[in-house]
Short mmCIF file of C-alpha atoms in Angstrom, two decimals:
data_model
loop_
_atom_site.label_atom_id
_atom_site.label_comp_id
_atom_site.label_asym_id
_atom_site.label_seq_id
_atom_site.Cartn_x
_atom_site.Cartn_y
_atom_site.Cartn_z
CA MET A 765 0.00 0.00 0.00
CA GLU A 766 1.46 3.36 -0.98
CA CYS A 767 1.22 6.54 1.07
CA VAL A 768 -1.34 8.45 -0.98
CA ASN A 769 -2.23 11.13 1.55
CA GLU A 770 -0.36 12.20 4.63
CA THR A 771 -3.27 12.23 7.10
CA VAL A 772 -1.99 10.40 10.18
CA VAL A 773 -4.26 7.59 11.37
CA LYS A 774 -5.59 8.32 14.86
CA GLU A 775 -7.96 5.38 15.15
CA PHE A 776 -8.73 2.06 13.48
CA VAL A 777 -12.14 0.73 12.41
CA PHE A 778 -12.89 -2.99 12.76
CA LEU A 779 -14.65 -4.73 9.86
CA GLY A 780 -14.37 -8.29 11.18
CA PHE A 781 -18.12 -8.98 11.38
CA SER A 782 -19.31 -6.42 8.82
CA ALA A 783 -20.45 -9.19 6.44
CA LEU A 784 -22.69 -10.59 9.19
CA ALA A 785 -24.61 -7.41 10.01
CA GLU A 786 -27.95 -9.20 10.43
CA LEU A 787 -26.46 -11.79 12.79
CA GLN A 788 -24.52 -9.47 15.09
CA LEU A 789 -27.12 -9.48 17.87
CA LEU A 790 -27.19 -13.29 17.81
CA LEU A 791 -23.38 -13.41 17.80
CA PHE A 792 -23.36 -11.01 20.77
CA VAL A 793 -25.61 -13.32 22.81
CA ILE A 794 -23.62 -16.46 21.87
CA PHE A 795 -20.20 -14.90 22.55
CA LEU A 796 -21.42 -13.31 25.80
CA LEU A 797 -22.68 -16.66 27.12
CA LEU A 798 -19.42 -18.39 26.11
CA TYR A 799 -17.38 -15.61 27.74
CA LEU A 800 -19.35 -15.79 31.00
CA PHE A 801 -19.00 -19.58 31.05
CA THR A 802 -15.23 -19.27 30.51
CA LEU A 803 -14.91 -16.74 33.35
CA SER A 804 -17.00 -18.87 35.71
CA THR A 805 -15.12 -22.13 34.99
CA ASN A 806 -11.74 -20.43 35.44
CA ALA A 807 -12.99 -18.86 38.69
CA VAL A 808 -14.05 -22.32 39.92
CA ILE A 809 -10.65 -23.78 38.99
CA LEU A 810 -8.69 -21.03 40.74
CA SER A 811 -10.88 -21.13 43.86
CA THR A 812 -10.64 -24.91 44.13
CA ILE A 813 -6.85 -24.95 43.71
CA VAL A 814 -6.42 -22.20 46.33
CA LEU A 815 -8.86 -23.66 48.88
CA ASP A 816 -7.91 -27.35 48.69
CA ARG A 817 -4.45 -28.18 50.05
CA ALA A 818 -4.36 -31.49 48.16
CA LEU A 819 -4.01 -29.47 44.94
CA HIS A 820 -1.05 -27.43 46.19
CA THR A 821 1.31 -29.25 43.82
CA PRO A 822 3.48 -28.00 40.92
CA MET A 823 1.06 -29.35 38.28
CA TYR A 824 -1.90 -27.47 39.73
CA PHE A 825 0.23 -24.39 40.35
CA PHE A 826 0.97 -24.24 36.63
CA LEU A 827 -2.70 -24.94 35.90
CA SER A 828 -3.76 -21.99 38.08
CA VAL A 829 -1.32 -19.72 36.24
CA LEU A 830 -2.64 -21.03 32.90
CA SER A 831 -6.19 -20.35 34.07
CA CYS A 832 -5.26 -16.76 35.02
CA SER A 833 -3.56 -16.33 31.65
CA GLU A 834 -6.65 -17.60 29.78
CA THR A 835 -8.89 -15.22 31.76
CA CYS A 836 -6.67 -12.21 31.06
CA TYR A 837 -6.33 -13.17 27.39
CA THR A 838 -10.07 -13.22 26.84
CA PHE A 839 -10.45 -9.99 28.87
CA VAL A 840 -8.09 -8.19 26.46
CA ILE A 841 -10.16 -9.07 23.38
CA VAL A 842 -13.70 -10.31 24.08
CA PRO A 843 -15.28 -7.37 26.03
CA LYS A 844 -14.26 -4.91 23.28
CA MET A 845 -15.55 -7.32 20.63
CA LEU A 846 -18.91 -7.62 22.45
CA VAL A 847 -19.27 -3.83 22.63
CA ASP A 848 -18.44 -3.52 18.93
CA LEU A 849 -21.11 -6.08 18.00
CA LEU A 850 -23.73 -3.67 19.36
CA ALA A 851 -22.06 -0.42 18.25
CA ARG A 852 -22.53 1.31 14.92
CA LYS A 853 -18.95 2.57 14.85
CA LYS A 854 -16.53 -0.22 15.69
CA SER A 855 -13.37 1.74 16.34
CA ILE A 856 -10.31 1.77 18.60
CA SER A 857 -7.73 4.50 19.11
CA PHE A 858 -4.21 4.16 17.68
CA LEU A 859 -2.74 3.88 21.19
CA GLY A 860 -5.51 1.50 22.29
CA CYS A 861 -4.76 -0.75 19.31
CA ALA A 862 -1.06 -0.83 20.23
CA VAL A 863 -1.88 -1.65 23.87
CA GLN A 864 -4.29 -4.40 22.83
CA MET A 865 -1.72 -5.94 20.48
CA PHE A 866 1.00 -5.85 23.14
CA ALA A 867 -1.29 -7.36 25.79
CA PHE A 868 -2.52 -10.30 23.72
CA LEU A 869 0.99 -10.98 22.34
CA PHE A 870 2.44 -10.90 25.85
CA LEU A 871 -0.19 -13.36 27.12
CA GLY A 872 -0.04 -15.55 24.00
CA CYS A 873 3.77 -15.79 23.98
CA SER A 874 3.87 -16.41 27.73
CA HIS A 875 1.27 -19.15 27.15
CA SER A 876 3.64 -20.93 24.73
CA PHE A 877 6.52 -20.90 27.21
CA LEU A 878 4.18 -21.88 30.06
CA LEU A 879 3.12 -24.98 28.10
CA ALA A 880 6.82 -25.85 27.78
CA ALA A 881 7.21 -25.49 31.57
CA MET A 882 4.21 -27.78 32.07
CA GLY A 883 5.80 -30.32 29.72
CA TYR A 884 8.96 -30.22 31.84
CA ASP A 885 6.84 -30.74 34.96
CA ARG A 886 5.33 -33.92 33.42
CA TYR A 887 8.84 -35.08 32.42
CA VAL A 888 10.14 -34.76 35.98
CA ALA A 889 7.00 -36.39 37.47
CA ILE A 890 7.26 -39.46 35.23
CA CYS A 891 11.02 -39.84 34.66
CA HIS A 892 12.24 -38.74 38.12
CA PRO A 893 9.31 -39.39 40.51
CA LEU A 894 11.48 -39.82 43.61
CA ARG A 895 13.16 -36.42 43.08
CA TYR A 896 9.98 -34.65 41.92
CA THR A 897 9.44 -32.56 45.06
CA VAL A 898 13.12 -31.49 45.06
CA LEU A 899 13.41 -30.71 41.33
CA MET A 900 10.02 -28.94 41.19
CA GLY A 901 10.16 -26.88 44.37
CA HIS A 902 8.33 -23.59 44.86
CA ARG A 903 11.30 -21.50 43.69
CA VAL A 904 11.76 -23.58 40.54
CA CYS A 905 8.06 -23.33 39.64
CA ALA A 906 7.96 -19.59 40.29
CA GLY A 907 11.18 -19.18 38.29
CA LEU A 908 9.75 -21.05 35.30
CA VAL A 909 6.60 -18.88 35.33
CA ALA A 910 8.69 -15.72 35.69
CA ALA A 911 10.93 -16.80 32.78
CA ALA A 912 7.83 -17.45 30.63
CA CYS A 913 6.48 -13.98 31.44
CA VAL A 914 9.84 -12.28 30.73
CA CYS A 915 10.13 -14.04 27.36
CA GLY A 916 6.54 -13.15 26.50
CA PHE A 917 7.02 -9.51 27.54
CA THR A 918 10.23 -9.15 25.52
CA VAL A 919 8.83 -10.67 22.31
CA ALA A 920 5.54 -8.75 22.61
CA GLN A 921 7.39 -5.46 23.09
CA MET A 922 9.63 -6.08 20.08
CA ILE A 923 6.79 -7.09 17.73
CA THR A 924 4.51 -4.25 18.83
CA SER A 925 7.32 -1.70 18.36
CA LEU A 926 8.13 -3.06 14.89
CA VAL A 927 4.48 -2.89 13.80
CA PHE A 928 3.58 0.54 15.16
CA HIS A 929 6.78 2.25 13.99
CA LEU A 930 5.48 1.79 10.44
CA PRO A 931 3.66 4.79 8.89
CA PHE A 932 -0.16 4.66 8.87
CA HIS A 933 -1.50 7.32 6.50
CA SER A 934 -3.73 5.69 3.90
CA SER A 935 -6.29 3.40 5.53
CA ASN A 936 -7.59 2.84 9.04
CA GLN A 937 -9.79 -0.18 8.26
CA LEU A 938 -8.91 -3.54 9.81
CA ARG A 939 -10.69 -6.61 8.43
CA HIS A 940 -10.67 -8.22 11.83
CA PHE A 941 -12.33 -7.85 15.24
CA PHE A 942 -9.18 -6.98 17.20
CA CYS A 943 -5.68 -5.61 16.57
CA ASP A 944 -3.90 -8.72 15.35
CA ILE A 945 -0.53 -8.49 13.58
CA SER A 946 -1.55 -9.31 9.98
CA PRO A 947 -4.52 -6.90 9.60
CA VAL A 948 -2.60 -4.02 11.21
CA LEU A 949 0.43 -4.66 8.96
CA LYS A 950 -1.91 -4.69 5.97
CA ALA A 951 -3.24 -1.25 6.96
CA ALA A 952 0.28 0.25 7.02
CA CYS A 953 1.16 2.28 3.93
CA LEU A 954 4.76 1.04 3.92
CA HIS A 955 5.53 -2.67 4.07
CA ALA A 956 9.21 -2.81 5.08
CA HIS A 957 10.65 -6.18 4.05
CA PHE A 958 13.00 -6.22 7.05
CA THR A 959 10.10 -5.60 9.47
CA GLN A 960 8.06 -8.46 8.04
CA ILE A 961 11.01 -10.87 8.21
CA ALA A 962 11.83 -9.80 11.78
CA ILE A 963 8.22 -10.30 12.93
CA PHE A 964 8.03 -13.70 11.20
CA LEU A 965 11.27 -14.83 12.86
CA LEU A 966 10.12 -13.67 16.30
CA CYS A 967 6.80 -15.51 15.89
CA ALA A 968 8.65 -18.61 14.68
CA LEU A 969 11.02 -18.53 17.68
CA VAL A 970 8.13 -18.17 20.14
CA LEU A 971 6.45 -21.21 18.62
CA VAL A 972 9.43 -23.39 17.66
CA ILE A 973 11.59 -23.10 20.81
CA PRO A 974 8.83 -24.08 23.31
CA LEU A 975 7.60 -26.77 20.93
CA LEU A 976 11.09 -28.29 20.71
CA LEU A 977 11.32 -28.25 24.51
CA ILE A 978 7.92 -29.97 24.74
CA LEU A 979 8.92 -32.59 22.14
CA THR A 980 12.17 -33.27 24.00
CA SER A 981 10.24 -33.75 27.26
CA TYR A 982 7.79 -36.15 25.62
CA ILE A 983 10.50 -38.20 23.91
CA HIS A 984 11.94 -38.90 27.37
CA ILE A 985 8.44 -39.42 28.84
CA ILE A 986 7.42 -41.97 26.18
CA SER A 987 10.69 -43.88 26.46
CA ALA A 988 10.25 -44.03 30.26
CA ILE A 989 6.58 -45.09 30.07
CA LEU A 990 7.34 -47.92 27.63
CA GLN A 991 9.65 -49.40 30.26
CA PHE A 992 6.84 -49.64 32.84
CA PRO A 993 6.09 -53.31 33.56
CA SER A 994 2.28 -53.07 33.84
CA THR A 995 -0.24 -51.94 31.24
CA LEU A 996 -2.22 -50.11 33.95
CA GLY A 997 0.86 -48.14 34.96
CA ARG A 998 1.49 -47.11 31.37
CA TYR A 999 -2.15 -46.07 30.96
CA LYS A 1000 -2.11 -43.95 34.13
CA ALA A 1001 1.14 -42.27 33.09
CA PHE A 1002 -0.16 -41.48 29.60
CA SER A 1003 -3.46 -40.16 31.02
CA THR A 1004 -1.59 -37.56 33.12
CA CYS A 1005 -0.10 -36.17 29.88
CA ALA A 1006 -3.16 -36.43 27.61
CA SER A 1007 -4.73 -33.11 28.62
CA HIS A 1008 -1.46 -31.24 28.16
CA LEU A 1009 -0.94 -32.78 24.73
CA VAL A 1010 -4.44 -31.81 23.55
CA VAL A 1011 -3.95 -28.18 24.64
CA VAL A 1012 -0.50 -28.08 22.99
CA ILE A 1013 -1.90 -29.37 19.68
CA VAL A 1014 -4.77 -26.85 19.67
CA HIS A 1015 -2.56 -23.92 20.71
CA TYR A 1016 0.26 -24.57 18.24
CA GLY A 1017 -2.11 -25.58 15.45
CA CYS A 1018 -4.04 -22.29 15.57
CA ALA A 1019 -0.96 -20.13 16.20
CA SER A 1020 1.04 -21.72 13.38
CA PHE A 1021 -1.82 -21.26 10.92
CA ILE A 1022 -2.11 -17.56 11.78
CA TYR A 1023 1.51 -16.47 12.24
CA LEU A 1024 3.70 -18.85 10.22
CA ARG A 1025 1.97 -18.69 6.85
CA PRO A 1026 3.53 -16.92 3.86
CA LYS A 1027 2.00 -13.55 3.06
CA SER A 1028 0.42 -14.99 -0.10
CA GLY A 1029 -1.68 -17.27 2.08
CA TYR A 1030 -3.26 -14.40 4.01
CA SER A 1031 -7.06 -14.43 4.12
CA SER A 1032 -8.86 -12.02 6.43
CA SER A 1033 -12.02 -14.15 6.59
CA GLN A 1034 -10.05 -17.32 7.46
CA ASP A 1035 -7.99 -15.48 10.06
CA ALA A 1036 -11.12 -14.03 11.69
CA LEU A 1037 -12.66 -17.50 11.90
CA ILE A 1038 -9.52 -19.08 13.38
CA SER A 1039 -9.14 -16.12 15.75
CA VAL A 1040 -12.63 -16.73 17.12
CA SER A 1041 -11.53 -20.29 17.95
CA TYR A 1042 -8.42 -19.32 19.92
CA THR A 1043 -9.85 -16.20 21.59
CA ILE A 1044 -13.22 -17.67 22.63
CA LEU A 1045 -13.43 -21.44 22.10
CA THR A 1046 -9.93 -22.51 23.19
CA PRO A 1047 -10.11 -20.68 26.57
CA LEU A 1048 -13.54 -22.28 26.98
CA PHE A 1049 -12.37 -25.85 26.38
CA ASN A 1050 -9.00 -25.69 28.17
CA PRO A 1051 -10.52 -25.66 31.70
CA VAL A 1052 -12.77 -28.58 30.76
CA ILE A 1053 -9.86 -30.54 29.25
CA TYR A 1054 -7.49 -29.89 32.14
CA SER A 1055 -9.69 -29.90 35.23
CA LEU A 1056 -13.34 -30.82 34.91
CA ARG A 1057 -12.43 -34.26 33.46
CA ASN A 1058 -9.76 -34.81 36.13
CA LYS A 1059 -10.86 -37.15 38.94
CA GLU A 1060 -8.46 -35.62 41.47
CA PHE A 1061 -9.73 -32.12 40.69
CA LYS A 1062 -13.39 -33.20 40.84
CA SER A 1063 -12.81 -34.80 44.25
CA ALA A 1064 -11.21 -31.58 45.48
CA LEU A 1065 -14.12 -29.56 44.07
CA HIS A 1066 -16.62 -31.74 45.95
CA ARG A 1067 -14.62 -31.23 49.18
CA VAL A 1068 -14.58 -27.45 48.72
CA ILE A 1069 -18.32 -27.34 47.97
CA GLY A 1070 -18.96 -29.51 51.04
CA ARG A 1071 -16.96 -27.15 53.27
CA VAL A 1072 -18.76 -24.09 51.87
CA VAL A 1073 -22.18 -25.70 52.45
CA THR A 1074 -21.19 -26.67 56.00
CA LEU A 1075 -20.00 -23.14 56.81
CA ARG A 1076 -23.24 -21.66 55.51
CA GLN A 1077 -25.30 -24.04 57.62
CA CYS A 1078 -23.33 -23.02 60.70
#
């Protein structure tokens, strides 16, 4: 896109659901219900983990951080999207767009590294069970989460700076429902080749490095499980990793489709559809996959509910 006029863009207009004008009220109701369900399930998970001492383990510590991350991630995007579904003018300020991009990149990148930390936790639990409490102490767990946040913050800051240092003079229309990288880059009137390569490499590093760490963990996990003498033992060990694997596949599948495609493969309608899945549906299913199908968690939830009912009766 060439710089035709020199009027500086002060706000962006979202066109993500413009083709579905007649369905926007229905979409608002559906997305609102899904959002409220996501918030409530994450609140239940966090409350149960905090209130039940049996869940004060490294695995559930990481799960509570993941639950907080999912809640914050949806909070960055979904409330604004819900307001826009009912508004005639679906706009966001230039600064607001930059803040939104930084926030969701920070949470998304941190999510990738957090999944790698959770993979390492499963590796230690299965391959070194006798040293698990030593190797995964409170300081180690907190350090892994802090490292994930630092990596996410650094990458998000770099990508956001690269995107918003480009000139925006020609168009302020984004064919999306939030400030994602591709639609904002498309609105810029100067597409610097170096900037695009740098952003692609940063996105690739955020996805590839944690994925390699996860694959390394699971190579060791699988080789250790195959040496278990009993079929029941192998099944139990695999079942503790199944939820993590499902979340990893969904997260990296969606992220790779969005951020690792060549520019020629860009489709705003496809990206909007995939974005709905990882901004609304994935945070909805992750709590169900990780906790509500977990027998240990369900037992803890019943204990917490029982204590609350008893306290109210007293």
